Amino acid sequence: DTGVSQDPRHKITKRGQNVTFRCDPISEHNRLYWYRQTLGQGPEFLTYFQNEAQLEKSRLLSDRFSAERPKGSFSTLEIQRTEQGDSAMYLCASSSSTSGSNEQFFGPGTRLTVL
Amino acid sequence: AQSVSQHNHHVILSEAASLELGCNYSYGGTVNLFWYVQYPGQHLQLLLKYFSGDPLVKGIKGFEAEFIKSKFSFNLRKPSVQWSDTAEYFCAVTYMNRDDKIIFGKGTRLHILP
């Protein structure tokens, strides 16, 4: 499968614990995006990378959230001291800035439940 | 702030009925427009997109959408729906020169009765 992959698919954690999610984009894509989707809402932009550089962060991304893409390939999203309000589906997408179409391809998401 | 508004949160239709889902976006310059679909238990998939050219865009599975610049609209249509079209549909926009982040609408949950 050459699409965007995310791991884990589901994560249940207790409030106050740290969690980390991984996204592997389509291999030739240099842009990687993180979105969050809560029940009844569309996905909301969190942050994005071009290669290893994090170029934009949403105000939704509090200081408990950190994202990295150290080698310009896979990315991790860490949430520290999780809160019940962090429960959501975390989506990753990738695209190529050189393709001309800027179409983003989405992964299956990681569903986080904070108890 | 840029935003996308979807007119209907929940639509119920019988098979073979015609479908139109409304979508409006806020002004912000040149836009790219998308409709994504999320079937039950599956991830977001691109249904169709508009970047430039013919404002009537045809997508997969018989869907089409029309970009009307003067109305800031990008409504999704299908002449005859099938039970397998049951899904959630998201209208989305990116604004040129604004880092390509996608701004999504809240989604329309479509339920087709067999």
PDB file of C-alpha atoms in Angstrom, chain B residues 17-97:
ATOM      1  CA  ALA B  17     -33.636  10.656  -5.886  1.00  0.00           C
ATOM      2  CA  SER B  18     -31.566  13.596  -7.059  1.00  0.00           C
ATOM      3  CA  LEU B  19     -29.056  15.133  -4.710  1.00  0.00           C
ATOM      4  CA  GLU B  20     -27.758  18.635  -4.231  1.00  0.00           C
ATOM      5  CA  LEU B  21     -25.595  19.589  -1.270  1.00  0.00           C
ATOM      6  CA  GLY B  22     -24.943  23.261  -0.772  1.00  0.00           C
ATOM      7  CA  CYS B  23     -21.544  24.770   0.014  1.00  0.00           C
ATOM      8  CA  ASN B  24     -20.420  28.371   0.338  1.00  0.00           C
ATOM      9  CA  TYR B  25     -16.977  29.667   1.159  1.00  0.00           C
ATOM     10  CA  SER B  26     -15.808  33.029   2.390  1.00  0.00           C
ATOM     11  CA  TYR B  27     -13.898  35.387   0.175  1.00  0.00           C
ATOM     12  CA  GLY B  28     -10.119  35.199   0.346  1.00  0.00           C
ATOM     13  CA  GLY B  29      -8.815  35.476  -3.158  1.00  0.00           C
ATOM     14  CA  THR B  30      -8.152  32.688  -5.599  1.00  0.00           C
ATOM     15  CA  VAL B  31      -9.387  29.362  -4.335  1.00  0.00           C
ATOM     16  CA  ASN B  32      -9.145  25.670  -4.967  1.00  0.00           C
ATOM     17  CA  LEU B  33     -12.306  23.798  -4.043  1.00  0.00           C
ATOM     18  CA  PHE B  34     -12.883  20.206  -3.051  1.00  0.00           C
ATOM     19  CA  TRP B  35     -15.501  17.738  -2.030  1.00  0.00           C
ATOM     20  CA  TYR B  36     -14.326  14.877   0.145  1.00  0.00           C
ATOM     21  CA  VAL B  37     -16.349  11.832   1.113  1.00  0.00           C
ATOM     22  CA  GLN B  38     -16.025   9.604   4.134  1.00  0.00           C
ATOM     23  CA  TYR B  39     -17.807   6.269   3.894  1.00  0.00           C
ATOM     24  CA  PRO B  40     -18.644   4.515   7.157  1.00  0.00           C
ATOM     25  CA  GLY B  41     -15.475   3.162   8.716  1.00  0.00           C
ATOM     26  CA  GLN B  42     -13.240   4.501   5.962  1.00  0.00           C
ATOM     27  CA  HIS B  43     -10.940   7.469   5.629  1.00  0.00           C
ATOM     28  CA  LEU B  44     -11.445  10.685   3.732  1.00  0.00           C
ATOM     29  CA  GLN B  45     -11.380  10.337  -0.021  1.00  0.00           C
ATOM     30  CA  LEU B  46     -11.377  13.013  -2.663  1.00  0.00           C
ATOM     31  CA  LEU B  47     -14.613  13.057  -4.648  1.00  0.00           C
ATOM     32  CA  LEU B  48     -13.771  15.927  -6.975  1.00  0.00           C
ATOM     33  CA  LYS B  49     -11.824  19.156  -7.134  1.00  0.00           C
ATOM     34  CA  TYR B  50     -11.817  22.488  -8.894  1.00  0.00           C
ATOM     35  CA  PHE B  51      -8.592  24.347  -9.573  1.00  0.00           C
ATOM     36  CA  SER B  52      -9.317  26.341 -12.725  1.00  0.00           C
ATOM     37  CA  GLY B  53     -11.023  26.137 -16.086  1.00  0.00           C
ATOM     38  CA  ASP B  54     -14.484  24.691 -16.611  1.00  0.00           C
ATOM     39  CA  PRO B  55     -16.530  25.541 -13.516  1.00  0.00           C
ATOM     40  CA  LEU B  56     -18.535  22.329 -13.884  1.00  0.00           C
ATOM     41  CA  VAL B  57     -16.394  19.609 -12.438  1.00  0.00           C
ATOM     42  CA  LYS B  58     -17.083  15.907 -12.758  1.00  0.00           C
ATOM     43  CA  GLY B  59     -15.868  13.506 -10.120  1.00  0.00           C
ATOM     44  CA  ILE B  60     -16.041   9.855  -9.303  1.00  0.00           C
ATOM     45  CA  LYS B  61     -19.228   7.795  -8.955  1.00  0.00           C
ATOM     46  CA  GLY B  62     -21.361  10.169 -11.015  1.00  0.00           C
ATOM     47  CA  PHE B  63     -20.909  13.216  -8.783  1.00  0.00           C
ATOM     48  CA  GLU B  64     -20.404  16.701 -10.154  1.00  0.00           C
ATOM     49  CA  ALA B  65     -20.049  20.166  -8.690  1.00  0.00           C
ATOM     50  CA  GLU B  66     -20.409  23.648 -10.070  1.00  0.00           C
ATOM     51  CA  PHE B  67     -18.215  26.553  -9.062  1.00  0.00           C
ATOM     52  CA  ILE B  68     -20.147  29.828  -9.154  1.00  0.00           C
ATOM     53  CA  LYS B  69     -17.633  32.535  -8.358  1.00  0.00           C
ATOM     54  CA  SER B  70     -20.192  35.318  -7.986  1.00  0.00           C
ATOM     55  CA  LYS B  71     -22.021  33.324  -5.331  1.00  0.00           C
ATOM     56  CA  PHE B  72     -18.921  31.885  -3.621  1.00  0.00           C
ATOM     57  CA  SER B  73     -20.586  28.511  -4.025  1.00  0.00           C
ATOM     58  CA  PHE B  74     -19.508  25.000  -4.943  1.00  0.00           C
ATOM     59  CA  ASN B  75     -22.586  22.795  -4.734  1.00  0.00           C
ATOM     60  CA  LEU B  76     -22.374  19.048  -5.140  1.00  0.00           C
ATOM     61  CA  ARG B  77     -24.905  17.216  -7.293  1.00  0.00           C
ATOM     62  CA  LYS B  78     -25.810  13.724  -8.371  1.00  0.00           C
ATOM     63  CA  PRO B  79     -28.857  13.021 -10.547  1.00  0.00           C
ATOM     64  CA  SER B  80     -29.706   9.641  -9.046  1.00  0.00           C
ATOM     65  CA  VAL B  81     -28.312   8.467  -5.729  1.00  0.00           C
ATOM     66  CA  GLN B  82     -27.650   4.889  -4.682  1.00  0.00           C
ATOM     67  CA  TRP B  83     -27.713   3.247  -1.284  1.00  0.00           C
ATOM     68  CA  SER B  84     -23.911   3.013  -1.470  1.00  0.00           C
ATOM     69  CA  ASP B  85     -23.705   6.817  -1.467  1.00  0.00           C
ATOM     70  CA  THR B  86     -24.537   6.799   2.233  1.00  0.00           C
ATOM     71  CA  ALA B  87     -21.605   8.689   3.731  1.00  0.00           C
ATOM     72  CA  GLU B  88     -20.484  12.007   5.134  1.00  0.00           C
ATOM     73  CA  TYR B  89     -19.580  14.673   2.610  1.00  0.00           C
ATOM     74  CA  PHE B  90     -17.217  17.545   3.289  1.00  0.00           C
ATOM     75  CA  CYS B  91     -16.816  20.669   1.224  1.00  0.00           C
ATOM     76  CA  ALA B  92     -13.363  22.209   1.514  1.00  0.00           C
ATOM     77  CA  VAL B  93     -11.293  25.092   0.227  1.00  0.00           C
ATOM     78  CA  THR B  94      -7.681  26.133   0.015  1.00  0.00           C
ATOM     79  CA  TYR B  95      -6.669  29.699  -0.652  1.00  0.00           C
ATOM     80  CA  MET B  96      -3.835  30.265  -3.058  1.00  0.00           C
ATOM     81  CA  ASN B  97      -0.622  31.457  -1.456  1.00  0.00           C
TER      82      ASN B  97
END
